[in-house]
Amino acid sequence: MLRVGILGAGGIAERAMVEPAREVDGVKVIAIGARDPERAVAFADRLDLEFSGDYDQVLNNPEIDLVYLALPPIVHADIAVRALQAGKHVLCEKPLSANAAGAQRIADAAAAAGKRAFVGFHFRMHGFTKRLLEVIASGVLGQVQSVEFDFSIPHFVVKPGNIRLDGDLAGGAVMDVGCYAADLMRAAWGEPQVVSAESVLYPDDARIDLQTDAVLKSPQGFEIKVRSSFMGDDKGAMSLKVVGSQATLEATSVIVPQWGATLTVTATDGTVLVEEKARDGENSYVRQLEHLVKVLGSGAPSPLEASGAVGTMQVVDDIYRAAGLQPR
């Protein structure tokens, strides 16, 4: 049994860990820790968890095997290192850390402790995303000519007071949604080079990008455009378009496939070669937890490994630098 302790009593902890754990054999959430112990008590009572307390009480609990950090990324490195040194495995909510340096600290601490650290790119474990990467790698598109990500959250979602608009907590659009694009492009094509970036800044905190448009170059030489935004229209966008010499791929709801993701590949003559949808009822957070139980039990490698996610944070850092901003 993989016994999990959560740090952070926000809504993501329930959606990404408590609810999925009820559907996965071999895992049990037993503890919640928060800065405010009363909030932890309320969380534990509502969701029927055995133990609640502050961060230290969870980190020092010998019954816990894995700590899930449902906290702002600015604190991930420090707390993840403490958890690893306390003999726990770690899952960090995405992004892995505030920047590449923090991500490397986590990876190094995991190696030194003989434990494993992961980043919560849950979408990578969903069958839809695995199929998407399979189609990209299949050659059906011919030679890739251009790639375009539009990961735009509807404008009414991220409002004043949201932690994603707080520079002290490592907020910003690239940190929030752009990191998904960085992770996926690296999985599909390898390590990109950032060419340019331009940001729309939050008037109340000039460290925060409300929207960033970045241009990158793949190792194969084609252009990758990425829009990361809190300024989307009423529907928002989580789309990917890949134009190849033989066909064009279009995917929707890429970040959260269970929200009705679609995948279409159309040949240059208009013939539809692939037309698929995400399977009804499949949940990326459940798949992520199933994966963690499996790889921690077997020792098998994982695409969520912190050591691999350092490169994703390097891309995020480079986009911010290209936009004239400092890495978080």
Tab-separated table of C-alpha atoms in Angstrom:
chain	number	residue	atom	x	y	z
A	1	MET	CA	0.000	0.000	0.000
A	2	LEU	CA	1.355	3.406	-1.038
A	3	ARG	CA	0.411	5.791	1.771
A	4	VAL	CA	0.164	9.440	0.760
A	5	GLY	CA	0.381	12.657	2.732
A	6	ILE	CA	-0.722	15.913	1.149
A	7	LEU	CA	0.735	19.346	1.824
A	8	GLY	CA	-1.707	22.089	0.890
A	9	ALA	CA	-5.442	22.048	1.516
A	10	GLY	CA	-6.583	23.729	-1.720
A	11	GLY	CA	-9.034	22.354	-4.246
A	12	ILE	CA	-6.351	20.775	-6.429
A	13	ALA	CA	-5.431	18.399	-3.601
A	14	GLU	CA	-8.912	16.944	-3.625
A	15	ARG	CA	-9.219	16.745	-7.437
A	16	ALA	CA	-5.732	15.475	-8.167
A	17	MET	CA	-5.126	13.118	-5.230
A	18	VAL	CA	-7.987	12.403	-2.806
A	19	GLU	CA	-10.657	11.635	-5.400
A	20	PRO	CA	-8.361	9.597	-7.719
A	21	ALA	CA	-7.053	7.560	-4.774
A	22	ARG	CA	-10.555	6.242	-4.218
A	23	GLU	CA	-10.389	4.615	-7.654
A	24	VAL	CA	-6.850	3.209	-7.552
A	25	ASP	CA	-5.906	-0.032	-5.829
A	26	GLY	CA	-2.764	0.016	-3.721
A	27	VAL	CA	-2.868	3.645	-2.613
A	28	LYS	CA	-4.414	5.483	0.300
A	29	VAL	CA	-4.342	9.147	1.268
A	30	ILE	CA	-3.880	9.198	5.030
A	31	ALA	CA	-2.777	12.736	5.935
A	32	ILE	CA	-3.156	16.407	5.137
A	33	GLY	CA	-0.864	19.210	6.241
A	34	ALA	CA	-1.482	22.946	5.961
A	35	ARG	CA	0.042	26.164	7.271
A	36	ASP	CA	-3.208	26.652	9.175
A	37	PRO	CA	-3.787	23.460	11.209
A	38	GLU	CA	-7.484	24.281	11.557
A	39	ARG	CA	-7.826	24.249	7.787
A	40	ALA	CA	-6.098	20.860	7.713
A	41	VAL	CA	-8.521	19.543	10.345
A	42	ALA	CA	-11.500	20.715	8.319
A	43	PHE	CA	-10.077	19.109	5.153
A	44	ALA	CA	-9.400	15.817	6.942
A	45	ASP	CA	-12.842	15.735	8.560
A	46	ARG	CA	-14.641	16.443	5.296
A	47	LEU	CA	-12.708	13.830	3.321
A	48	ASP	CA	-12.275	11.241	6.064
A	49	LEU	CA	-8.479	11.300	6.349
A	50	GLU	CA	-6.765	9.742	9.356
A	51	PHE	CA	-4.302	12.499	10.220
A	52	SER	CA	-4.023	16.277	9.952
A	53	GLY	CA	-1.442	18.787	11.094
A	54	ASP	CA	1.158	21.246	9.885
A	55	TYR	CA	3.811	20.630	7.256
A	56	ASP	CA	6.407	19.300	9.691
A	57	GLN	CA	3.992	16.814	11.223
A	58	VAL	CA	3.254	15.331	7.811
A	59	LEU	CA	6.900	15.293	6.725
A	60	ASN	CA	7.913	13.539	9.936
A	61	ASN	CA	5.084	11.005	9.931
A	62	PRO	CA	6.699	7.552	9.540
A	63	GLU	CA	3.486	6.101	8.103
A	64	ILE	CA	3.728	8.210	4.914
A	65	ASP	CA	5.507	6.885	1.817
A	66	LEU	CA	4.859	9.715	-0.653
A	67	VAL	CA	4.253	13.425	-0.119
A	68	TYR	CA	2.145	15.307	-2.655
A	69	LEU	CA	2.941	19.023	-2.800
A	70	ALA	CA	-0.231	20.908	-3.687
A	71	LEU	CA	1.513	24.201	-2.985
A	72	PRO	CA	2.677	27.256	-4.962
A	73	PRO	CA	5.787	26.402	-7.005
A	74	ILE	CA	7.915	28.965	-5.181
A	75	VAL	CA	8.119	26.611	-2.165
A	76	HIS	CA	8.401	23.300	-4.030
A	77	ALA	CA	12.184	23.010	-3.979
A	78	ASP	CA	12.663	23.670	-0.267
A	79	ILE	CA	9.838	21.432	0.890
A	80	ALA	CA	10.479	18.669	-1.650
A	81	VAL	CA	14.105	18.469	-0.523
A	82	ARG	CA	12.964	18.214	3.104
A	83	ALA	CA	10.515	15.456	2.213
A	84	LEU	CA	13.116	13.483	0.282
A	85	GLN	CA	15.622	13.813	3.109
A	86	ALA	CA	12.891	12.542	5.461
A	87	GLY	CA	12.710	9.365	3.393
A	88	LYS	CA	9.586	10.130	1.365
A	89	HIS	CA	8.959	9.986	-2.346
A	90	VAL	CA	7.588	13.265	-3.717
A	91	LEU	CA	5.006	14.314	-6.283
A	92	CYS	CA	5.047	18.054	-7.013
A	93	GLU	CA	2.023	19.665	-8.575
A	94	LYS	CA	3.125	21.195	-11.869
A	95	PRO	CA	5.365	22.967	-12.576
A	96	LEU	CA	8.088	21.055	-10.762
A	97	SER	CA	9.562	24.179	-9.223
A	98	ALA	CA	9.772	27.936	-9.667
A	99	ASN	CA	12.726	27.642	-12.053
A	100	ALA	CA	15.294	25.236	-13.453
A	101	ALA	CA	17.682	25.699	-10.521
A	102	GLY	CA	14.983	24.645	-8.060
A	103	ALA	CA	14.019	21.729	-10.266
A	104	GLN	CA	17.635	20.543	-10.325
A	105	ARG	CA	17.777	20.762	-6.530
A	106	ILE	CA	14.804	18.421	-6.316
A	107	ALA	CA	16.294	15.955	-8.800
A	108	ASP	CA	19.646	15.986	-7.010
A	109	ALA	CA	18.017	15.501	-3.603
A	110	ALA	CA	16.044	12.522	-4.891
A	111	ALA	CA	19.204	10.895	-6.214
A	112	ALA	CA	21.074	11.550	-2.957
A	113	ALA	CA	18.245	10.157	-0.820
A	114	GLY	CA	17.610	7.107	-2.973
A	115	LYS	CA	13.993	8.216	-3.365
A	116	ARG	CA	11.987	9.366	-6.348
A	117	ALA	CA	10.536	12.751	-7.202
A	118	PHE	CA	7.914	13.381	-9.874
A	119	VAL	CA	6.142	16.309	-11.496
A	120	GLY	CA	2.365	16.246	-11.844
A	121	PHE	CA	2.008	16.445	-15.617
A	122	HIS	CA	-1.035	14.217	-15.301
A	123	PHE	CA	-2.055	14.681	-18.944
A	124	ARG	CA	0.961	12.661	-20.067
A	125	MET	CA	-0.537	9.538	-18.486
A	126	HIS	CA	-3.909	9.833	-20.247
A	127	GLY	CA	-4.544	7.489	-23.157
A	128	PHE	CA	-5.362	10.439	-25.407
A	129	THR	CA	-1.953	12.053	-24.905
A	130	LYS	CA	-0.171	8.769	-25.446
A	131	ARG	CA	-2.100	8.370	-28.705
A	132	LEU	CA	-1.301	11.967	-29.686
A	133	LEU	CA	2.431	11.367	-29.264
A	134	GLU	CA	2.120	8.059	-31.107
A	135	VAL	CA	0.505	9.753	-34.126
A	136	ILE	CA	3.126	12.516	-34.150
A	137	ALA	CA	5.906	9.913	-34.141
A	138	SER	CA	4.258	7.691	-36.764
A	139	GLY	CA	5.360	9.680	-39.801
A	140	VAL	CA	1.799	10.208	-41.058
A	141	LEU	CA	2.355	13.982	-41.095
A	142	GLY	CA	5.424	13.752	-43.304
A	143	GLN	CA	8.087	16.328	-42.530
A	144	VAL	CA	6.888	18.659	-39.806
A	145	GLN	CA	6.891	22.263	-41.004
A	146	SER	CA	5.394	24.203	-38.098
A	147	VAL	CA	3.781	23.727	-34.678
A	148	GLU	CA	1.392	26.009	-32.835
A	149	PHE	CA	0.183	25.714	-29.231
A	150	ASP	CA	-2.626	27.911	-27.931
A	151	PHE	CA	-3.088	27.284	-24.226
A	152	SER	CA	-5.408	30.132	-23.247
A	153	ILE	CA	-7.540	30.137	-20.104
A	154	PRO	CA	-10.844	32.073	-20.378
A	155	HIS	CA	-10.392	35.680	-19.273
A	156	PHE	CA	-12.832	35.390	-16.370
A	157	VAL	CA	-11.047	32.507	-14.610
A	158	VAL	CA	-7.870	34.076	-13.220
A	159	LYS	CA	-8.982	37.127	-11.255
A	160	PRO	CA	-7.317	39.422	-8.677
A	161	GLY	CA	-6.433	37.464	-5.554
A	162	ASN	CA	-5.629	34.292	-7.499
A	163	ILE	CA	-2.192	32.912	-6.603
A	164	ARG	CA	-1.382	32.722	-10.333
A	165	LEU	CA	-1.235	36.542	-10.297
A	166	ASP	CA	1.207	36.724	-7.383
A	167	GLY	CA	4.850	37.272	-8.273
A	168	ASP	CA	5.920	36.281	-4.759
A	169	LEU	CA	4.415	32.828	-5.405
A	170	ALA	CA	5.993	32.356	-8.865
A	171	GLY	CA	2.808	33.013	-10.792
A	172	GLY	CA	2.333	33.789	-14.474
A	173	ALA	CA	0.823	32.316	-17.608
A	174	VAL	CA	3.916	30.469	-18.820
A	175	MET	CA	4.315	28.932	-15.377
A	176	ASP	CA	0.679	27.860	-15.281
A	177	VAL	CA	-0.152	26.620	-18.789
A	178	GLY	CA	2.991	27.219	-20.828
A	179	CYS	CA	4.850	24.555	-18.883
A	180	TYR	CA	2.493	21.948	-20.385
A	181	ALA	CA	3.499	23.039	-23.878
A	182	ALA	CA	7.178	22.916	-22.956
A	183	ASP	CA	6.771	19.399	-21.598
A	184	LEU	CA	4.834	18.134	-24.611
A	185	MET	CA	7.120	19.628	-27.255
A	186	ARG	CA	10.143	18.092	-25.542
A	187	ALA	CA	8.420	14.705	-25.490
A	188	ALA	CA	7.516	14.962	-29.178
A	189	TRP	CA	10.593	16.562	-30.756
A	190	GLY	CA	13.395	16.985	-28.241
A	191	GLU	CA	15.013	20.049	-26.738
A	192	PRO	CA	13.887	23.339	-28.325
A	193	GLN	CA	15.681	26.667	-28.508
A	194	VAL	CA	13.787	29.809	-27.537
A	195	VAL	CA	14.032	32.420	-30.308
A	196	SER	CA	11.822	35.234	-29.015
A	197	ALA	CA	8.969	36.017	-26.642
A	198	GLU	CA	6.642	38.914	-25.863
A	199	SER	CA	4.471	39.305	-22.768
A	200	VAL	CA	1.419	41.273	-21.691
A	201	LEU	CA	2.050	42.153	-18.049
A	202	TYR	CA	-0.371	42.294	-15.132
A	203	PRO	CA	-0.875	45.961	-14.166
A	204	ASP	CA	-0.811	45.171	-10.437
A	205	ASP	CA	2.392	43.100	-10.553
A	206	ALA	CA	4.811	43.653	-13.431
A	207	ARG	CA	6.516	40.327	-12.678
A	208	ILE	CA	3.412	38.473	-13.876
A	209	ASP	CA	2.670	37.702	-17.523
A	210	LEU	CA	-1.035	37.633	-18.317
A	211	GLN	CA	-0.106	36.378	-21.761
A	212	THR	CA	3.144	35.384	-23.419
A	213	ASP	CA	3.649	34.578	-27.086
A	214	ALA	CA	6.885	32.695	-27.665
A	215	VAL	CA	8.654	31.421	-30.758
A	216	LEU	CA	10.957	28.426	-30.436
A	217	LYS	CA	12.995	26.354	-32.858
A	218	SER	CA	12.921	22.573	-32.720
A	219	PRO	CA	16.065	20.447	-33.056
A	220	GLN	CA	14.753	19.514	-36.524
A	221	GLY	CA	14.650	23.174	-37.531
A	222	PHE	CA	10.931	23.962	-37.684
A	223	GLU	CA	9.204	26.776	-35.799
A	224	ILE	CA	7.120	26.216	-32.680
A	225	LYS	CA	4.779	29.005	-31.574
A	226	VAL	CA	3.361	28.943	-28.060
A	227	ARG	CA	0.670	31.172	-26.608
A	228	SER	CA	0.260	30.944	-22.823
A	229	SER	CA	-2.582	33.125	-21.647
A	230	PHE	CA	-5.005	34.127	-18.911
A	231	MET	CA	-6.737	36.375	-21.462
A	232	GLY	CA	-8.554	33.812	-23.592
A	233	ASP	CA	-12.046	34.277	-24.969
A	234	ASP	CA	-15.111	32.878	-23.194
A	235	LYS	CA	-14.307	29.323	-24.285
A	236	GLY	CA	-10.540	29.472	-23.938
A	237	ALA	CA	-8.234	27.126	-25.851
A	238	MET	CA	-6.074	24.108	-25.144
A	239	SER	CA	-5.173	23.381	-28.739
A	240	LEU	CA	-2.236	22.040	-30.716
A	241	LYS	CA	-1.741	22.272	-34.483
A	242	VAL	CA	1.080	20.497	-36.297
A	243	VAL	CA	1.477	21.173	-40.020
A	244	GLY	CA	3.401	18.568	-41.975
A	245	SER	CA	4.294	18.081	-45.629
A	246	GLN	CA	1.714	15.309	-45.980
A	247	ALA	CA	-0.943	16.092	-43.374
A	248	THR	CA	-2.005	18.454	-40.589
A	249	LEU	CA	-2.778	17.388	-37.015
A	250	GLU	CA	-5.184	19.302	-34.801
A	251	ALA	CA	-5.859	18.430	-31.165
A	252	THR	CA	-8.134	20.072	-28.602
A	253	SER	CA	-8.331	19.990	-24.792
A	254	VAL	CA	-4.712	18.862	-24.722
A	255	ILE	CA	-4.028	19.907	-21.125
A	256	VAL	CA	-7.069	18.112	-19.687
A	257	PRO	CA	-8.021	15.324	-22.116
A	258	GLN	CA	-11.055	14.238	-20.071
A	259	TRP	CA	-12.753	17.498	-21.034
A	260	GLY	CA	-13.638	16.132	-24.453
A	261	ALA	CA	-10.272	16.073	-26.225
A	262	THR	CA	-10.319	15.481	-29.985
A	263	LEU	CA	-7.591	14.453	-32.429
A	264	THR	CA	-7.863	14.945	-36.189
A	265	VAL	CA	-5.297	14.353	-38.914
A	266	THR	CA	-6.168	15.630	-42.384
A	267	ALA	CA	-4.104	14.891	-45.485
A	268	THR	CA	-3.122	17.708	-47.818
A	269	ASP	CA	-5.806	16.527	-50.264
A	270	GLY	CA	-8.497	16.864	-47.567
A	271	THR	CA	-8.774	13.188	-46.686
A	272	VAL	CA	-9.348	12.616	-42.976
A	273	LEU	CA	-6.751	10.079	-41.871
A	274	VAL	CA	-7.391	10.113	-38.122
A	275	GLU	CA	-10.473	11.249	-36.233
A	276	GLU	CA	-10.579	10.267	-32.581
A	277	LYS	CA	-11.854	11.441	-29.209
A	278	ALA	CA	-10.670	10.858	-25.666
A	279	ARG	CA	-12.328	7.848	-24.121
A	280	ASP	CA	-15.336	8.719	-21.989
A	281	GLY	CA	-14.719	8.367	-18.272
A	282	GLU	CA	-10.934	8.204	-18.416
A	283	ASN	CA	-9.379	10.591	-15.898
A	284	SER	CA	-5.799	11.813	-16.224
A	285	TYR	CA	-5.330	12.148	-12.447
A	286	VAL	CA	-6.410	8.535	-11.945
A	287	ARG	CA	-4.000	7.426	-14.660
A	288	GLN	CA	-1.210	9.441	-13.042
A	289	LEU	CA	-1.757	7.809	-9.672
A	290	GLU	CA	-1.960	4.329	-11.218
A	291	HIS	CA	1.336	5.054	-12.946
A	292	LEU	CA	3.039	6.162	-9.724
A	293	VAL	CA	1.904	3.047	-7.877
A	294	LYS	CA	3.264	0.919	-10.720
A	295	VAL	CA	6.678	2.560	-11.128
A	296	LEU	CA	7.307	2.874	-7.409
A	297	GLY	CA	6.524	-0.804	-7.052
A	298	SER	CA	8.625	-1.949	-9.990
A	299	GLY	CA	11.403	0.636	-10.126
A	300	ALA	CA	10.595	1.295	-13.789
A	301	PRO	CA	11.471	4.700	-15.279
A	302	SER	CA	8.835	7.403	-15.581
A	303	PRO	CA	8.262	10.328	-17.967
A	304	LEU	CA	7.220	12.278	-14.861
A	305	GLU	CA	10.641	11.923	-13.227
A	306	ALA	CA	12.008	15.154	-11.769
A	307	SER	CA	15.345	14.618	-13.472
A	308	GLY	CA	13.602	14.820	-16.839
A	309	ALA	CA	11.445	17.787	-15.855
A	310	VAL	CA	14.462	20.011	-15.223
A	311	GLY	CA	14.636	20.620	-18.976
A	312	THR	CA	11.018	21.760	-19.048
A	313	MET	CA	11.750	24.385	-16.425
A	314	GLN	CA	14.787	25.482	-18.424
A	315	VAL	CA	12.504	26.164	-21.394
A	316	VAL	CA	10.159	28.152	-19.125
A	317	ASP	CA	13.097	30.171	-17.768
A	318	ASP	CA	14.373	30.872	-21.283
A	319	ILE	CA	10.955	32.067	-22.452
A	320	TYR	CA	10.782	34.517	-19.576
A	321	ARG	CA	14.274	35.805	-20.285
A	322	ALA	CA	13.424	36.262	-23.973
A	323	ALA	CA	10.374	38.298	-22.933
A	324	GLY	CA	12.542	40.566	-20.775
A	325	LEU	CA	11.391	39.021	-17.510
A	326	GLN	CA	13.315	37.218	-14.810
A	327	PRO	CA	12.845	33.508	-14.174
A	328	ARG	CA	10.725	32.910	-11.088
